[in-house]
Amino acid sequence: AALQPILQEQLRTDGALLRSQVERQVAPELDRLDPKSRAQTLAAADVLTCFEAFDVMTTRQGLSVEDTSAAIRSALAALLSAR
């Protein structure tokens, strides 16, 4: 994919769309933060909820879908409550 400009652009577009969805979902928590903390927290939430994270946890780490979902929810809740 990295060698094909059209695929690169599609991956960027899809990534931006998914990030904006995460941002909308956690907007109340993000809105309480200063700009730097907001950007850092959104970046971490984006990584936690990306398809690649899910794939690593289920494929490489061998977690079930249920355990992966629970781990991601727990990590996201900890991230958002820590700020």
mmCIF file of N, CA, C and O in Angstrom:
data_model
loop_
_atom_site.group_PDB
_atom_site.id
_atom_site.type_symbol
_atom_site.label_atom_id
_atom_site.label_comp_id
_atom_site.label_asym_id
_atom_site.label_seq_id
_atom_site.Cartn_x
_atom_site.Cartn_y
_atom_site.Cartn_z
ATOM 1 N N ALA A 1 0.821 -1.204 0.000
ATOM 2 C CA ALA A 1 0.000 0.000 0.000
ATOM 3 C C ALA A 1 0.856 1.255 0.000
ATOM 4 O O ALA A 1 0.465 2.257 -0.575
ATOM 5 N N ALA A 2 1.999 1.198 0.648
ATOM 6 C CA ALA A 2 2.835 2.388 0.764
ATOM 7 C C ALA A 2 3.372 2.852 -0.583
ATOM 8 O O ALA A 2 3.730 4.005 -0.737
ATOM 9 N N LEU A 3 3.430 1.980 -1.563
ATOM 10 C CA LEU A 3 3.984 2.339 -2.858
ATOM 11 C C LEU A 3 2.947 2.895 -3.824
ATOM 12 O O LEU A 3 3.300 3.435 -4.860
ATOM 13 N N GLN A 4 1.706 2.774 -3.506
ATOM 14 C CA GLN A 4 0.638 3.206 -4.402
ATOM 15 C C GLN A 4 0.030 4.520 -3.906
ATOM 16 O O GLN A 4 -0.653 4.541 -2.880
ATOM 17 N N PRO A 5 0.233 5.622 -4.626
ATOM 18 C CA PRO A 5 -0.288 6.917 -4.174
ATOM 19 C C PRO A 5 -1.796 6.928 -3.920
ATOM 20 O O PRO A 5 -2.259 7.547 -2.964
ATOM 21 N N ILE A 6 -2.559 6.257 -4.743
ATOM 22 C CA ILE A 6 -4.014 6.237 -4.548
ATOM 23 C C ILE A 6 -4.368 5.527 -3.247
ATOM 24 O O ILE A 6 -5.221 5.995 -2.481
ATOM 25 N N LEU A 7 -3.696 4.424 -2.970
ATOM 26 C CA LEU A 7 -3.953 3.705 -1.719
ATOM 27 C C LEU A 7 -3.486 4.514 -0.514
ATOM 28 O O LEU A 7 -4.162 4.531 0.524
ATOM 29 N N GLN A 8 -2.352 5.180 -0.645
ATOM 30 C CA GLN A 8 -1.874 6.035 0.441
ATOM 31 C C GLN A 8 -2.903 7.108 0.768
ATOM 32 O O GLN A 8 -3.202 7.359 1.941
ATOM 33 N N GLU A 9 -3.435 7.736 -0.250
ATOM 34 C CA GLU A 9 -4.427 8.785 -0.038
ATOM 35 C C GLU A 9 -5.691 8.223 0.606
ATOM 36 O O GLU A 9 -6.280 8.836 1.495
ATOM 37 N N GLN A 10 -6.115 7.056 0.170
ATOM 38 C CA GLN A 10 -7.316 6.441 0.747
ATOM 39 C C GLN A 10 -7.091 6.097 2.218
ATOM 40 O O GLN A 10 -7.971 6.306 3.054
ATOM 41 N N LEU A 11 -5.906 5.592 2.550
ATOM 42 C CA LEU A 11 -5.591 5.286 3.946
ATOM 43 C C LEU A 11 -5.594 6.554 4.794
ATOM 44 O O LEU A 11 -6.091 6.557 5.923
ATOM 45 N N ARG A 12 -5.048 7.646 4.271
ATOM 46 C CA ARG A 12 -5.059 8.921 4.997
ATOM 47 C C ARG A 12 -6.491 9.411 5.199
ATOM 48 O O ARG A 12 -6.861 9.846 6.294
ATOM 49 N N THR A 13 -7.289 9.325 4.160
ATOM 50 C CA THR A 13 -8.678 9.767 4.244
ATOM 51 C C THR A 13 -9.458 8.934 5.254
ATOM 52 O O THR A 13 -10.184 9.477 6.100
ATOM 53 N N ASP A 14 -9.302 7.622 5.166
ATOM 54 C CA ASP A 14 -9.999 6.737 6.103
ATOM 55 C C ASP A 14 -9.544 6.990 7.536
ATOM 56 O O ASP A 14 -10.359 7.024 8.458
ATOM 57 N N GLY A 15 -8.239 7.174 7.715
ATOM 58 C CA GLY A 15 -7.705 7.442 9.047
ATOM 59 C C GLY A 15 -8.251 8.735 9.627
ATOM 60 O O GLY A 15 -8.609 8.804 10.811
ATOM 61 N N ALA A 16 -8.344 9.759 8.802
ATOM 62 C CA ALA A 16 -8.892 11.039 9.263
ATOM 63 C C ALA A 16 -10.367 10.906 9.622
ATOM 64 O O ALA A 16 -10.829 11.479 10.624
ATOM 65 N N LEU A 17 -11.111 10.137 8.845
ATOM 66 C CA LEU A 17 -12.522 9.922 9.137
ATOM 67 C C LEU A 17 -12.702 9.191 10.464
ATOM 68 O O LEU A 17 -13.505 9.597 11.311
ATOM 69 N N LEU A 18 -11.933 8.133 10.667
ATOM 70 C CA LEU A 18 -12.039 7.378 11.912
ATOM 71 C C LEU A 18 -11.613 8.217 13.112
ATOM 72 O O LEU A 18 -12.236 8.163 14.172
ATOM 73 N N ARG A 19 -10.564 9.020 12.949
ATOM 74 C CA ARG A 19 -10.122 9.894 14.039
ATOM 75 C C ARG A 19 -11.211 10.901 14.388
ATOM 76 O O ARG A 19 -11.462 11.167 15.569
ATOM 77 N N SER A 20 -11.875 11.444 13.393
ATOM 78 C CA SER A 20 -12.937 12.410 13.678
ATOM 79 C C SER A 20 -14.113 11.742 14.389
ATOM 80 O O SER A 20 -14.762 12.365 15.230
ATOM 81 N N GLN A 21 -14.371 10.482 14.069
ATOM 82 C CA GLN A 21 -15.428 9.753 14.781
ATOM 83 C C GLN A 21 -15.062 9.566 16.249
ATOM 84 O O GLN A 21 -15.901 9.748 17.133
ATOM 85 N N VAL A 22 -13.807 9.206 16.507
ATOM 86 C CA VAL A 22 -13.341 9.062 17.897
ATOM 87 C C VAL A 22 -13.459 10.405 18.607
ATOM 88 O O VAL A 22 -13.940 10.480 19.743
ATOM 89 N N GLU A 23 -13.037 11.456 17.939
ATOM 90 C CA GLU A 23 -13.079 12.794 18.538
ATOM 91 C C GLU A 23 -14.506 13.184 18.927
ATOM 92 O O GLU A 23 -14.735 13.741 20.007
ATOM 93 N N ARG A 24 -15.462 12.889 18.065
ATOM 94 C CA ARG A 24 -16.867 13.201 18.387
ATOM 95 C C ARG A 24 -17.364 12.364 19.570
ATOM 96 O O ARG A 24 -18.102 12.869 20.415
ATOM 97 N N GLN A 25 -16.958 11.104 19.615
ATOM 98 C CA GLN A 25 -17.429 10.219 20.688
ATOM 99 C C GLN A 25 -16.918 10.643 22.062
ATOM 100 O O GLN A 25 -17.613 10.465 23.061
ATOM 101 N N VAL A 26 -15.702 11.157 22.119
ATOM 102 C CA VAL A 26 -15.120 11.529 23.416
ATOM 103 C C VAL A 26 -15.040 13.048 23.592
ATOM 104 O O VAL A 26 -14.314 13.541 24.450
ATOM 105 N N ALA A 27 -15.809 13.780 22.811
ATOM 106 C CA ALA A 27 -15.787 15.246 22.858
ATOM 107 C C ALA A 27 -16.015 15.812 24.262
ATOM 108 O O ALA A 27 -15.297 16.738 24.659
ATOM 109 N N PRO A 28 -16.959 15.290 25.039
ATOM 110 C CA PRO A 28 -17.158 15.879 26.377
ATOM 111 C C PRO A 28 -15.889 15.805 27.237
ATOM 112 O O PRO A 28 -15.567 16.761 27.942
ATOM 113 N N GLU A 29 -15.179 14.707 27.155
ATOM 114 C CA GLU A 29 -13.954 14.556 27.923
ATOM 115 C C GLU A 29 -12.842 15.448 27.371
ATOM 116 O O GLU A 29 -12.086 16.070 28.121
ATOM 117 N N LEU A 30 -12.747 15.523 26.050
ATOM 118 C CA LEU A 30 -11.714 16.337 25.422
ATOM 119 C C LEU A 30 -11.943 17.824 25.661
ATOM 120 O O LEU A 30 -10.979 18.587 25.819
ATOM 121 N N ASP A 31 -13.186 18.225 25.694
ATOM 122 C CA ASP A 31 -13.512 19.648 25.836
ATOM 123 C C ASP A 31 -13.097 20.216 27.189
ATOM 124 O O ASP A 31 -12.984 21.432 27.340
ATOM 125 N N ARG A 32 -12.850 19.375 28.157
ATOM 126 C CA ARG A 32 -12.421 19.835 29.486
ATOM 127 C C ARG A 32 -10.916 20.085 29.550
ATOM 128 O O ARG A 32 -10.416 20.577 30.553
ATOM 129 N N LEU A 33 -10.194 19.731 28.496
ATOM 130 C CA LEU A 33 -8.733 19.777 28.515
ATOM 131 C C LEU A 33 -8.170 21.022 27.843
ATOM 132 O O LEU A 33 -8.800 21.590 26.949
ATOM 133 N N ASP A 34 -6.966 21.391 28.255
ATOM 134 C CA ASP A 34 -6.261 22.461 27.561
ATOM 135 C C ASP A 34 -5.847 21.928 26.184
ATOM 136 O O ASP A 34 -5.849 20.714 25.965
ATOM 137 N N PRO A 35 -5.505 22.804 25.249
ATOM 138 C CA PRO A 35 -5.227 22.361 23.875
ATOM 139 C C PRO A 35 -4.146 21.281 23.748
ATOM 140 O O PRO A 35 -4.317 20.332 22.977
ATOM 141 N N LYS A 36 -3.060 21.400 24.482
ATOM 142 C CA LYS A 36 -1.989 20.402 24.382
ATOM 143 C C LYS A 36 -2.450 19.046 24.914
ATOM 144 O O LYS A 36 -2.245 18.015 24.272
ATOM 145 N N SER A 37 -3.077 19.038 26.073
ATOM 146 C CA SER A 37 -3.586 17.790 26.647
ATOM 147 C C SER A 37 -4.660 17.179 25.762
ATOM 148 O O SER A 37 -4.746 15.962 25.610
ATOM 149 N N ARG A 38 -5.478 18.033 25.172
ATOM 150 C CA ARG A 38 -6.539 17.562 24.271
ATOM 151 C C ARG A 38 -5.932 16.837 23.078
ATOM 152 O O ARG A 38 -6.364 15.740 22.729
ATOM 153 N N ALA A 39 -4.926 17.444 22.467
ATOM 154 C CA ALA A 39 -4.272 16.837 21.300
ATOM 155 C C ALA A 39 -3.611 15.517 21.667
ATOM 156 O O ALA A 39 -3.719 14.528 20.929
ATOM 157 N N GLN A 40 -2.951 15.473 22.814
ATOM 158 C CA GLN A 40 -2.289 14.240 23.254
ATOM 159 C C GLN A 40 -3.302 13.145 23.557
ATOM 160 O O GLN A 40 -3.105 11.983 23.184
ATOM 161 N N THR A 41 -4.366 13.505 24.220
ATOM 162 C CA THR A 41 -5.388 12.524 24.584
ATOM 163 C C THR A 41 -6.102 11.996 23.344
ATOM 164 O O THR A 41 -6.346 10.791 23.224
ATOM 165 N N LEU A 42 -6.413 12.869 22.414
ATOM 166 C CA LEU A 42 -7.046 12.435 21.170
ATOM 167 C C LEU A 42 -6.110 11.510 20.393
ATOM 168 O O LEU A 42 -6.554 10.490 19.864
ATOM 169 N N ALA A 43 -4.834 11.839 20.339
ATOM 170 C CA ALA A 43 -3.874 10.981 19.636
ATOM 171 C C ALA A 43 -3.841 9.583 20.249
ATOM 172 O O ALA A 43 -3.856 8.574 19.539
ATOM 173 N N ALA A 44 -3.819 9.514 21.566
ATOM 174 C CA ALA A 44 -3.796 8.219 22.240
ATOM 175 C C ALA A 44 -5.104 7.451 22.027
ATOM 176 O O ALA A 44 -5.103 6.241 21.783
ATOM 177 N N ALA A 45 -6.231 8.158 22.097
ATOM 178 C CA ALA A 45 -7.527 7.512 21.876
ATOM 179 C C ALA A 45 -7.630 6.991 20.455
ATOM 180 O O ALA A 45 -8.173 5.901 20.210
ATOM 181 N N ASP A 46 -7.098 7.752 19.515
ATOM 182 C CA ASP A 46 -7.091 7.335 18.111
ATOM 183 C C ASP A 46 -6.321 6.029 17.947
ATOM 184 O O ASP A 46 -6.789 5.099 17.284
ATOM 185 N N VAL A 47 -5.164 5.938 18.565
ATOM 186 C CA VAL A 47 -4.350 4.717 18.470
ATOM 187 C C VAL A 47 -5.054 3.544 19.158
ATOM 188 O O VAL A 47 -5.081 2.429 18.631
ATOM 189 N N LEU A 48 -5.629 3.791 20.317
ATOM 190 C CA LEU A 48 -6.315 2.716 21.041
ATOM 191 C C LEU A 48 -7.467 2.116 20.250
ATOM 192 O O LEU A 48 -7.761 0.928 20.384
ATOM 193 N N THR A 49 -8.126 2.938 19.455
ATOM 194 C CA THR A 49 -9.330 2.479 18.767
ATOM 195 C C THR A 49 -9.110 2.152 17.295
ATOM 196 O O THR A 49 -10.079 1.850 16.588
ATOM 197 N N CYS A 50 -7.880 2.186 16.838
ATOM 198 C CA CYS A 50 -7.631 1.902 15.420
ATOM 199 C C CYS A 50 -7.694 0.398 15.132
ATOM 200 O O CYS A 50 -7.526 -0.427 16.017
ATOM 201 N N PHE A 51 -7.936 0.085 13.887
ATOM 202 C CA PHE A 51 -8.029 -1.314 13.474
ATOM 203 C C PHE A 51 -6.736 -2.073 13.743
ATOM 204 O O PHE A 51 -6.757 -3.256 14.082
ATOM 205 N N GLU A 52 -5.616 -1.386 13.592
ATOM 206 C CA GLU A 52 -4.328 -2.047 13.807
ATOM 207 C C GLU A 52 -4.168 -2.506 15.256
ATOM 208 O O GLU A 52 -3.640 -3.589 15.503
ATOM 209 N N ALA A 53 -4.632 -1.708 16.203
ATOM 210 C CA ALA A 53 -4.554 -2.099 17.617
ATOM 211 C C ALA A 53 -5.400 -3.348 17.853
ATOM 212 O O ALA A 53 -4.966 -4.287 18.531
ATOM 213 N N PHE A 54 -6.590 -3.350 17.296
ATOM 214 C CA PHE A 54 -7.475 -4.511 17.432
ATOM 215 C C PHE A 54 -6.820 -5.753 16.826
ATOM 216 O O PHE A 54 -6.829 -6.836 17.421
ATOM 217 N N ASP A 55 -6.216 -5.585 15.667
ATOM 218 C CA ASP A 55 -5.557 -6.694 14.992
ATOM 219 C C ASP A 55 -4.387 -7.234 15.800
ATOM 220 O O ASP A 55 -4.230 -8.450 15.939
ATOM 221 N N VAL A 56 -3.565 -6.356 16.337
ATOM 222 C CA VAL A 56 -2.424 -6.794 17.155
ATOM 223 C C VAL A 56 -2.907 -7.600 18.355
ATOM 224 O O VAL A 56 -2.369 -8.664 18.675
ATOM 225 N N MET A 57 -3.929 -7.112 18.997
ATOM 226 C CA MET A 57 -4.412 -7.787 20.209
ATOM 227 C C MET A 57 -5.029 -9.146 19.908
ATOM 228 O O MET A 57 -4.835 -10.099 20.664
ATOM 229 N N THR A 58 -5.759 -9.248 18.806
ATOM 230 C CA THR A 58 -6.392 -10.530 18.494
ATOM 231 C C THR A 58 -5.450 -11.489 17.784
ATOM 232 O O THR A 58 -5.453 -12.689 18.072
ATOM 233 N N THR A 59 -4.638 -10.978 16.884
ATOM 234 C CA THR A 59 -3.781 -11.840 16.072
ATOM 235 C C THR A 59 -2.468 -12.168 16.770
ATOM 236 O O THR A 59 -2.147 -13.331 16.987
ATOM 237 N N ARG A 60 -1.715 -11.151 17.114
ATOM 238 C CA ARG A 60 -0.394 -11.383 17.714
ATOM 239 C C ARG A 60 -0.456 -11.770 19.179
ATOM 240 O O ARG A 60 0.328 -12.585 19.644
ATOM 241 N N GLN A 61 -1.367 -11.152 19.903
ATOM 242 C CA GLN A 61 -1.436 -11.410 21.335
ATOM 243 C C GLN A 61 -2.415 -12.522 21.686
ATOM 244 O O GLN A 61 -2.450 -12.974 22.820
ATOM 245 N N GLY A 62 -3.212 -12.929 20.734
ATOM 246 C CA GLY A 62 -4.095 -14.072 20.931
ATOM 247 C C GLY A 62 -5.310 -13.837 21.805
ATOM 248 O O GLY A 62 -5.920 -14.799 22.275
ATOM 249 N N LEU A 63 -5.687 -12.589 22.011
ATOM 250 C CA LEU A 63 -6.879 -12.324 22.813
ATOM 251 C C LEU A 63 -8.138 -12.586 21.998
ATOM 252 O O LEU A 63 -8.153 -12.426 20.781
ATOM 253 N N SER A 64 -9.173 -12.972 22.679
ATOM 254 C CA SER A 64 -10.466 -13.128 22.007
ATOM 255 C C SER A 64 -11.007 -11.749 21.645
ATOM 256 O O SER A 64 -10.548 -10.723 22.161
ATOM 257 N N VAL A 65 -12.000 -11.730 20.785
ATOM 258 C CA VAL A 65 -12.642 -10.467 20.415
ATOM 259 C C VAL A 65 -13.228 -9.805 21.657
ATOM 260 O O VAL A 65 -13.091 -8.586 21.854
ATOM 261 N N GLU A 66 -13.851 -10.586 22.508
ATOM 262 C CA GLU A 66 -14.459 -10.050 23.725
ATOM 263 C C GLU A 66 -13.400 -9.452 24.651
ATOM 264 O O GLU A 66 -13.581 -8.353 25.186
ATOM 265 N N ASP A 67 -12.290 -10.176 24.853
ATOM 266 C CA ASP A 67 -11.229 -9.674 25.719
ATOM 267 C C ASP A 67 -10.549 -8.454 25.119
ATOM 268 O O ASP A 67 -10.170 -7.527 25.838
ATOM 269 N N THR A 68 -10.394 -8.442 23.818
ATOM 270 C CA THR A 68 -9.803 -7.282 23.150
ATOM 271 C C THR A 68 -10.694 -6.066 23.327
ATOM 272 O O THR A 68 -10.215 -4.977 23.678
ATOM 273 N N SER A 69 -11.969 -6.239 23.103
ATOM 274 C CA SER A 69 -12.916 -5.126 23.265
ATOM 275 C C SER A 69 -12.901 -4.599 24.691
ATOM 276 O O SER A 69 -12.881 -3.384 24.916
ATOM 277 N N ALA A 70 -12.877 -5.515 25.651
ATOM 278 C CA ALA A 70 -12.844 -5.105 27.059
ATOM 279 C C ALA A 70 -11.551 -4.369 27.394
ATOM 280 O O ALA A 70 -11.565 -3.355 28.114
ATOM 281 N N ALA A 71 -10.441 -4.837 26.872
ATOM 282 C CA ALA A 71 -9.155 -4.184 27.130
ATOM 283 C C ALA A 71 -9.121 -2.783 26.536
ATOM 284 O O ALA A 71 -8.628 -1.838 27.171
ATOM 285 N N ILE A 72 -9.632 -2.634 25.332
ATOM 286 C CA ILE A 72 -9.657 -1.315 24.689
ATOM 287 C C ILE A 72 -10.576 -0.367 25.455
ATOM 288 O O ILE A 72 -10.215 0.787 25.708
ATOM 289 N N ARG A 73 -11.751 -0.851 25.851
ATOM 290 C CA ARG A 73 -12.665 -0.008 26.637
ATOM 291 C C ARG A 73 -12.022 0.424 27.949
ATOM 292 O O ARG A 73 -12.097 1.595 28.348
ATOM 293 N N SER A 74 -11.359 -0.507 28.616
ATOM 294 C CA SER A 74 -10.707 -0.213 29.887
ATOM 295 C C SER A 74 -9.583 0.805 29.712
ATOM 296 O O SER A 74 -9.457 1.758 30.501
ATOM 297 N N ALA A 75 -8.770 0.626 28.694
ATOM 298 C CA ALA A 75 -7.663 1.548 28.446
ATOM 299 C C ALA A 75 -8.187 2.935 28.087
ATOM 300 O O ALA A 75 -7.652 3.954 28.546
ATOM 301 N N LEU A 76 -9.225 2.981 27.286
ATOM 302 C CA LEU A 76 -9.808 4.267 26.895
ATOM 303 C C LEU A 76 -10.418 4.973 28.101
ATOM 304 O O LEU A 76 -10.226 6.183 28.291
ATOM 305 N N ALA A 77 -11.108 4.236 28.941
ATOM 306 C CA ALA A 77 -11.693 4.823 30.152
ATOM 307 C C ALA A 77 -10.600 5.352 31.076
ATOM 308 O O ALA A 77 -10.730 6.458 31.625
ATOM 309 N N ALA A 78 -9.519 4.589 31.222
ATOM 310 C CA ALA A 78 -8.404 5.046 32.065
ATOM 311 C C ALA A 78 -7.761 6.305 31.490
ATOM 312 O O ALA A 78 -7.451 7.248 32.218
ATOM 313 N N LEU A 79 -7.568 6.336 30.190
ATOM 314 C CA LEU A 79 -6.984 7.502 29.525
ATOM 315 C C LEU A 79 -7.841 8.738 29.757
ATOM 316 O O LEU A 79 -7.334 9.798 30.137
ATOM 317 N N LEU A 80 -9.130 8.610 29.557
ATOM 318 C CA LEU A 80 -10.018 9.758 29.658
ATOM 319 C C LEU A 80 -10.237 10.213 31.083
ATOM 320 O O LEU A 80 -10.424 11.402 31.343
ATOM 321 N N SER A 81 -10.183 9.293 32.023
ATOM 322 C CA SER A 81 -10.390 9.687 33.426
ATOM 323 C C SER A 81 -9.097 10.212 34.046
ATOM 324 O O SER A 81 -9.151 10.934 35.049
ATOM 325 N N ALA A 82 -7.956 9.896 33.463
ATOM 326 C CA ALA A 82 -6.681 10.360 34.004
ATOM 327 C C ALA A 82 -6.454 11.834 33.742
ATOM 328 O O ALA A 82 -5.610 12.459 34.355
ATOM 329 N N ARG A 83 -7.157 12.371 32.821
ATOM 330 C CA ARG A 83 -6.952 13.781 32.447
ATOM 331 C C ARG A 83 -7.916 14.602 33.231
ATOM 332 O O ARG A 83 -8.346 15.514 33.292
#
